[in-house]
Every structure is written in structure tokens, then in C-alpha cells.
CSV table of C-alpha atoms and ligand atoms in Angstrom, one decimal:
chain,number,residue,atom,x,y,z
A,6,UNK,CA,0.5,-16.5,5.1
A,7,UNK,CA,-1.2,-13.9,7.3
A,8,UNK,CA,-3.8,-14.8,9.9
A,9,UNK,CA,-7.0,-12.9,9.1
A,10,UNK,CA,-8.7,-10.5,11.5
A,11,UNK,CA,-12.5,-11.3,12.0
A,12,UNK,CA,-13.5,-7.8,10.7
A,13,UNK,CA,-11.6,-8.4,7.4
A,14,UNK,CA,-13.6,-10.0,4.6
A,15,UNK,CA,-10.5,-10.8,2.5
A,16,UNK,CA,-6.8,-10.2,2.3
A,17,UNK,CA,-6.1,-8.1,-0.7
A,18,UNK,CA,-2.3,-8.1,-0.5
A,19,UNK,CA,-0.4,-10.2,2.0
A,20,UNK,CA,2.6,-8.8,3.9
A,21,UNK,CA,5.3,-10.6,1.9
A,22,UNK,CA,4.0,-9.0,-1.4
A,23,UNK,CA,3.8,-5.6,0.3
A,24,UNK,CA,7.4,-5.9,1.4
A,25,UNK,CA,8.6,-7.1,-2.0
A,26,UNK,CA,6.9,-4.2,-3.8
A,27,UNK,CA,8.3,-1.6,-1.3
A,28,UNK,CA,11.8,-2.9,-2.1
A,29,UNK,CA,11.2,-2.5,-5.8
A,30,UNK,CA,9.9,1.1,-5.3
A,31,UNK,CA,13.0,1.8,-3.2
A,32,UNK,CA,15.3,0.6,-5.9
A,33,UNK,CA,13.5,2.6,-8.5
A,34,UNK,CA,13.6,5.8,-6.4
A,35,UNK,CA,17.3,5.2,-5.6
A,36,UNK,CA,18.0,4.9,-9.4
A,37,UNK,CA,15.9,8.0,-10.3
A,38,UNK,CA,17.6,10.2,-7.6
A,39,UNK,CA,21.1,8.8,-8.1
A,40,UNK,CA,22.6,12.3,-8.3
A,41,UNK,CA,20.4,14.0,-5.8
A,42,UNK,CA,19.4,13.8,-2.1
A,43,UNK,CA,15.8,13.8,-1.2
A,44,UNK,CA,13.4,15.1,1.4
A,45,UNK,CA,10.6,12.6,2.1
A,46,UNK,CA,7.4,14.1,3.3
A,47,UNK,CA,5.2,11.5,5.0
A,48,UNK,CA,1.6,12.3,5.5
A,49,UNK,CA,0.4,11.4,9.0
A,50,UNK,CA,-0.9,9.1,10.0
A,51,UNK,CA,-1.6,6.6,7.2
A,52,UNK,CA,1.8,6.8,5.5
A,53,UNK,CA,3.9,6.1,8.6
A,54,UNK,CA,4.3,2.3,8.1
A,55,UNK,CA,4.9,2.7,4.4
A,56,UNK,CA,7.4,5.5,4.9
A,57,UNK,CA,9.3,3.5,7.6
A,58,UNK,CA,9.7,0.6,5.2
A,59,UNK,CA,10.3,2.7,2.1
A,60,UNK,CA,13.0,4.9,3.5
A,61,UNK,CA,15.1,1.9,4.5
A,62,UNK,CA,14.9,0.7,0.9
A,63,UNK,CA,16.2,4.0,-0.6
A,64,UNK,CA,20.0,4.1,-0.7
A,65,UNK,CA,20.4,7.9,-1.0
A,66,UNK,CA,21.1,10.7,1.5
A,67,UNK,CA,17.7,11.9,2.8
A,68,UNK,CA,15.8,13.8,5.4
A,69,UNK,CA,12.2,13.1,6.4
A,70,UNK,CA,9.6,15.5,7.6
A,71,UNK,CA,5.9,15.0,8.5
A,72,UNK,CA,2.6,16.7,7.7
A,73,UNK,CA,-0.8,16.0,8.9
A,74,UNK,CA,-3.9,17.0,7.0
A,75,UNK,CA,-7.5,16.3,7.5
A,76,UNK,CA,-10.2,15.8,4.9
A,77,UNK,CA,-13.2,16.9,6.8
A,78,UNK,CA,-15.5,14.0,7.8
A,79,UNK,CA,-15.0,10.6,9.3
A,80,UNK,CA,-15.8,7.1,8.2
A,81,UNK,CA,-15.3,5.9,4.6
A,82,UNK,CA,-16.3,9.0,2.7
A,83,UNK,CA,-14.3,12.2,2.1
A,84,UNK,CA,-16.0,15.6,2.0
A,85,UNK,CA,-13.6,17.4,-0.3
A,86,UNK,CA,-12.3,20.1,2.0
A,87,UNK,CA,-8.7,19.8,3.3
A,88,UNK,CA,-6.9,21.6,6.1
A,89,UNK,CA,-3.4,21.4,7.6
A,90,UNK,CA,-3.4,20.0,11.1
A,91,UNK,CA,0.4,19.9,11.4
A,92,UNK,CA,2.8,21.6,9.0
A,93,UNK,CA,6.4,20.7,8.1
A,94,UNK,CA,9.2,21.5,10.6
A,95,UNK,CA,11.6,22.7,8.0
A,96,UNK,CA,11.7,24.8,4.8
A,97,UNK,CA,11.7,22.8,1.6
A,98,UNK,CA,12.9,25.6,-0.8
A,99,UNK,CA,15.5,24.1,-3.2
A,100,UNK,CA,14.9,20.5,-2.0
A,101,UNK,CA,13.9,17.5,-4.1
A,102,UNK,CA,10.7,16.6,-2.3
A,103,UNK,CA,9.0,13.2,-2.5
A,104,UNK,CA,5.5,13.1,-0.9
A,105,UNK,CA,4.8,9.7,0.6
A,106,UNK,CA,1.1,8.9,1.1
A,107,UNK,CA,-0.8,5.7,1.9
A,108,UNK,CA,-3.6,5.8,-0.7
A,109,UNK,CA,-4.6,7.9,-3.7
A,110,UNK,CA,-8.4,7.8,-3.7
A,111,UNK,CA,-10.4,10.8,-4.9
A,112,UNK,CA,-7.2,12.7,-5.2
A,113,UNK,CA,-8.4,15.8,-3.3
A,114,UNK,CA,-5.8,15.4,-0.5
A,115,UNK,CA,-2.9,15.1,-2.8
A,116,UNK,CA,-4.0,17.8,-5.2
A,117,UNK,CA,-4.2,20.2,-2.2
A,118,UNK,CA,-0.8,19.1,-0.8
A,119,UNK,CA,0.9,19.3,-4.2
A,120,UNK,CA,-0.4,22.9,-4.8
A,121,UNK,CA,0.4,23.9,-1.3
A,122,UNK,CA,4.0,22.5,-1.4
A,123,UNK,CA,4.8,23.8,-4.9
A,124,UNK,CA,4.2,27.4,-3.5
A,125,UNK,CA,7.3,26.8,-1.2
A,126,UNK,CA,9.6,26.5,-4.2
A,127,UNK,CA,11.1,23.0,-3.9
A,128,UNK,CA,13.6,22.0,-6.6
A,129,UNK,CA,11.3,19.2,-7.6
A,130,UNK,CA,8.2,17.5,-6.3
A,131,UNK,CA,7.0,14.0,-6.9
A,132,UNK,CA,4.4,11.8,-5.3
A,133,UNK,CA,4.7,8.2,-4.1
A,134,UNK,CA,1.7,6.2,-2.9
A,135,UNK,CA,1.4,2.6,-1.8
A,136,UNK,CA,-2.2,2.1,-3.1
A,137,UNK,CA,-3.9,3.8,-6.0
A,138,UNK,CA,-7.7,3.5,-6.6
A,139,UNK,CA,-8.0,5.2,-10.1
A,140,UNK,CA,-11.8,4.4,-10.3
A,141,UNK,CA,-12.4,6.8,-7.5
A,142,UNK,CA,-10.6,9.8,-8.9
A,143,UNK,CA,-12.5,13.1,-8.8
A,144,UNK,CA,-9.6,15.4,-9.7
A,145,UNK,CA,-6.8,15.0,-12.3
A,146,UNK,CA,-3.8,13.9,-10.4
A,147,UNK,CA,-1.3,11.1,-10.8
A,148,UNK,CA,1.3,9.6,-8.6
A,149,UNK,CA,4.9,9.2,-9.9
A,150,UNK,CA,5.4,6.0,-8.0
A,151,UNK,CA,2.6,3.5,-7.2
A,152,UNK,CA,2.9,0.4,-5.1
A,153,UNK,CA,-0.4,-1.3,-6.1
A,154,UNK,CA,-3.3,-0.3,-8.2
A,155,UNK,CA,-6.4,-1.6,-6.4
A,156,UNK,CA,-10.1,-1.8,-7.0
A,157,UNK,CA,-12.7,0.4,-5.4
A,158,UNK,CA,-13.0,-1.1,-2.0
A,159,UNK,CA,-12.4,0.2,1.5
A,160,UNK,CA,-9.0,-1.1,2.5
A,161,UNK,CA,-7.4,-1.2,6.0
A,162,UNK,CA,-4.0,-2.4,7.3
A,163,UNK,CA,-0.4,-1.5,6.5
A,164,UNK,CA,-1.1,2.0,8.0
A,165,UNK,CA,-4.6,2.5,6.6
A,166,UNK,CA,-7.4,2.9,9.1
A,167,UNK,CA,-11.1,2.9,9.6
A,168,UNK,CA,-11.9,5.3,12.5
A,169,UNK,CA,-8.2,5.0,13.6
A,170,UNK,CA,-8.4,1.2,13.9
A,171,UNK,CA,-6.6,-1.6,12.0
A,172,UNK,CA,-3.5,0.4,11.0
A,173,UNK,CA,-1.4,-2.3,12.6
A,174,UNK,CA,-2.6,-5.2,10.4
A,175,UNK,CA,0.5,-6.4,8.5
A,176,UNK,CA,-1.4,-6.9,5.3
A,177,UNK,CA,-3.9,-4.9,3.2
A,178,UNK,CA,-7.4,-6.2,3.7
A,179,UNK,CA,-10.9,-5.3,2.6
A,180,UNK,CA,-12.9,-4.2,5.6
A,181,UNK,CA,-16.1,-6.2,6.1
A,182,UNK,CA,-19.2,-4.1,5.4
A,183,UNK,CA,-20.6,-5.5,8.6
A,184,UNK,CA,-18.1,-3.1,10.4
A,185,UNK,CA,-19.2,0.2,8.7
A,186,UNK,CA,-22.8,-0.7,7.8
A,187,UNK,CA,-24.0,-2.9,10.7
A,188,UNK,CA,-27.7,-2.1,10.2
A,189,UNK,CA,-27.7,-3.0,6.5
A,190,UNK,CA,-25.8,-6.3,6.9
A,191,UNK,CA,-27.3,-7.4,10.3
A,192,UNK,CA,-30.8,-7.8,8.7
A,193,UNK,CA,-33.6,-8.9,10.9
A,194,UNK,CA,-31.6,-8.9,14.1
A,195,UNK,CA,-31.0,-5.2,13.9
A,196,UNK,CA,-34.6,-4.3,12.8
A,197,UNK,CA,-36.1,-6.1,15.9
A,198,UNK,CA,-34.2,-3.9,18.3
B,214,LIG,P1,-8.4,11.2,-1.1
B,214,LIG,O1,-9.8,10.8,-1.3
B,214,LIG,O2,-7.5,10.8,-2.3
B,214,LIG,O3,-8.3,12.7,-0.8
B,214,LIG,O4,-7.9,10.4,0.1
B,214,LIG,C1,-8.0,10.9,1.4
B,214,LIG,C2,-7.7,10.0,2.5
B,214,LIG,O5,-8.7,9.1,2.6
B,214,LIG,C3,-6.4,9.1,2.3
B,214,LIG,O6,-5.2,9.8,2.7
B,214,LIG,C4,-6.8,8.0,3.3
B,214,LIG,O7,-6.4,8.4,4.7
B,214,LIG,C5,-8.3,7.9,3.2
B,214,LIG,N1,-8.6,6.8,2.4
B,214,LIG,C6,-9.0,6.7,1.1
B,214,LIG,N2,-9.3,5.5,0.7
B,214,LIG,C7,-9.1,4.7,1.8
B,214,LIG,C8,-9.2,3.3,2.1
B,214,LIG,O8,-9.5,2.5,1.3
B,214,LIG,N3,-8.9,2.9,3.4
B,214,LIG,C9,-8.5,3.7,4.4
B,214,LIG,N4,-8.4,5.1,4.2
B,214,LIG,C10,-8.7,5.5,2.9
B,215,LIG,MG1,-7.5,7.9,7.2
């Protein structure tokens, strides 16, 4: 069992279940790409922990590259616009590309990435996400590999952050509203200040 951080209201998925699911995804990807090598593209920074675990569960020749994108705006809401902060180091033309992302939420980030990377003529392009929140989708996009389908809650840990914090928690936990809406949940105490 995982020890719970005080800012976490509940543990959604403990670390042992995350690890078991990553091994299953790795085995499935290994089977699906049995005759091909892959190029993993990890999306910084949220997918770093997932990618590090997943790539060691895939028994195929592979390379890994990184991209950083920003969906304008901080906190728990996304504004919709996406821009590239760091592009790939290498050309992906002719490669079997697998995008690795932490969470598929509104879908805006992955739709942008998919369209952008398809223009570079990869031999194939698939998407692997650790968490999927289908209730939140604003554009039509699906991942080819999904670790866990989760409810509409703001989740941190296993690479996912809130204002860059909590990425190092070994489990996926629901962030306490007290952390991102202190005025609403503090009640009288806050109003008296
Ligand atoms: P999108 O809304 O699908 O474009 O997701 C954009 C980004 O929002 C993801 O890559 C995450 O970095 C972040 N995000 C979405 N949902 C969560 C969450 O529950 N916890 C932490 N980050 C999230
Ligand atoms: Mg983030």
C-alpha cells in the first residue's frame, strides 16, 4: 500500500496496479510491433515516468525522442491553443512512431500533435496514454493503447502535475480541491481575512 500525501483526497490507482498495467501494455505493444522497430515520442514532462517504465516493458528495437508542448494556461483548465516548446531531435520520416502521453483529457494536445507529426511522413503513427478521461473530450480523438480509463477528476502523481508539483508521487491520486480552490473550501476562515 502507498502512504498518502496530505494534499491527496484519495488514491485512484496504487503503484502496484500501475506497474502491472504498464507490463501488460508493453507486452501488447511488443506483440503488435513484432516485425517492426519503433520510435517512441515521449511528451515532456508528464509522460517521462510512464515512458521510462513502458520502454523497459517493450521487447523490440527502439529509439526514443522527446517533444515539449504547452497548452496555454496554468492550473487545472486548458485554453485550447497548443504550441511547441521543444521539437524532436531527429527526423521521423519512414519510422513507426508511437506517441507516449500521460493523459488524454480534452484531446486538444494529442490532436495537435497527431496532425503535426503526420505531416512528417512517418510509416505509421499510434498513440499510447496512461490515463484516459473520455467524459472530458472536446475533439474526436482516440488512443490506440490506454492504461486506465478514469473519471473526470484532476489527477496527480506518476508524472502528472499540478503547477509542476506531485509528479514524483508513485501512485495516481485525486488532488484535494483544498489545494486548487482554497477560498471555496476554507469557508469562514478565508472570508474573515
Ligand atoms: P488535453 O486537455 O487532452 O489537451 O490535455 C492537456 C494536458 O493537460 C495533458 O497533457 C496534461 O499535462 C494536462 N492534464 C489533463 N488532465 C490532467 C489531470 O487530471 N492531471 C494533471 N494534468 C492533466
Ligand atoms: Mg501538465
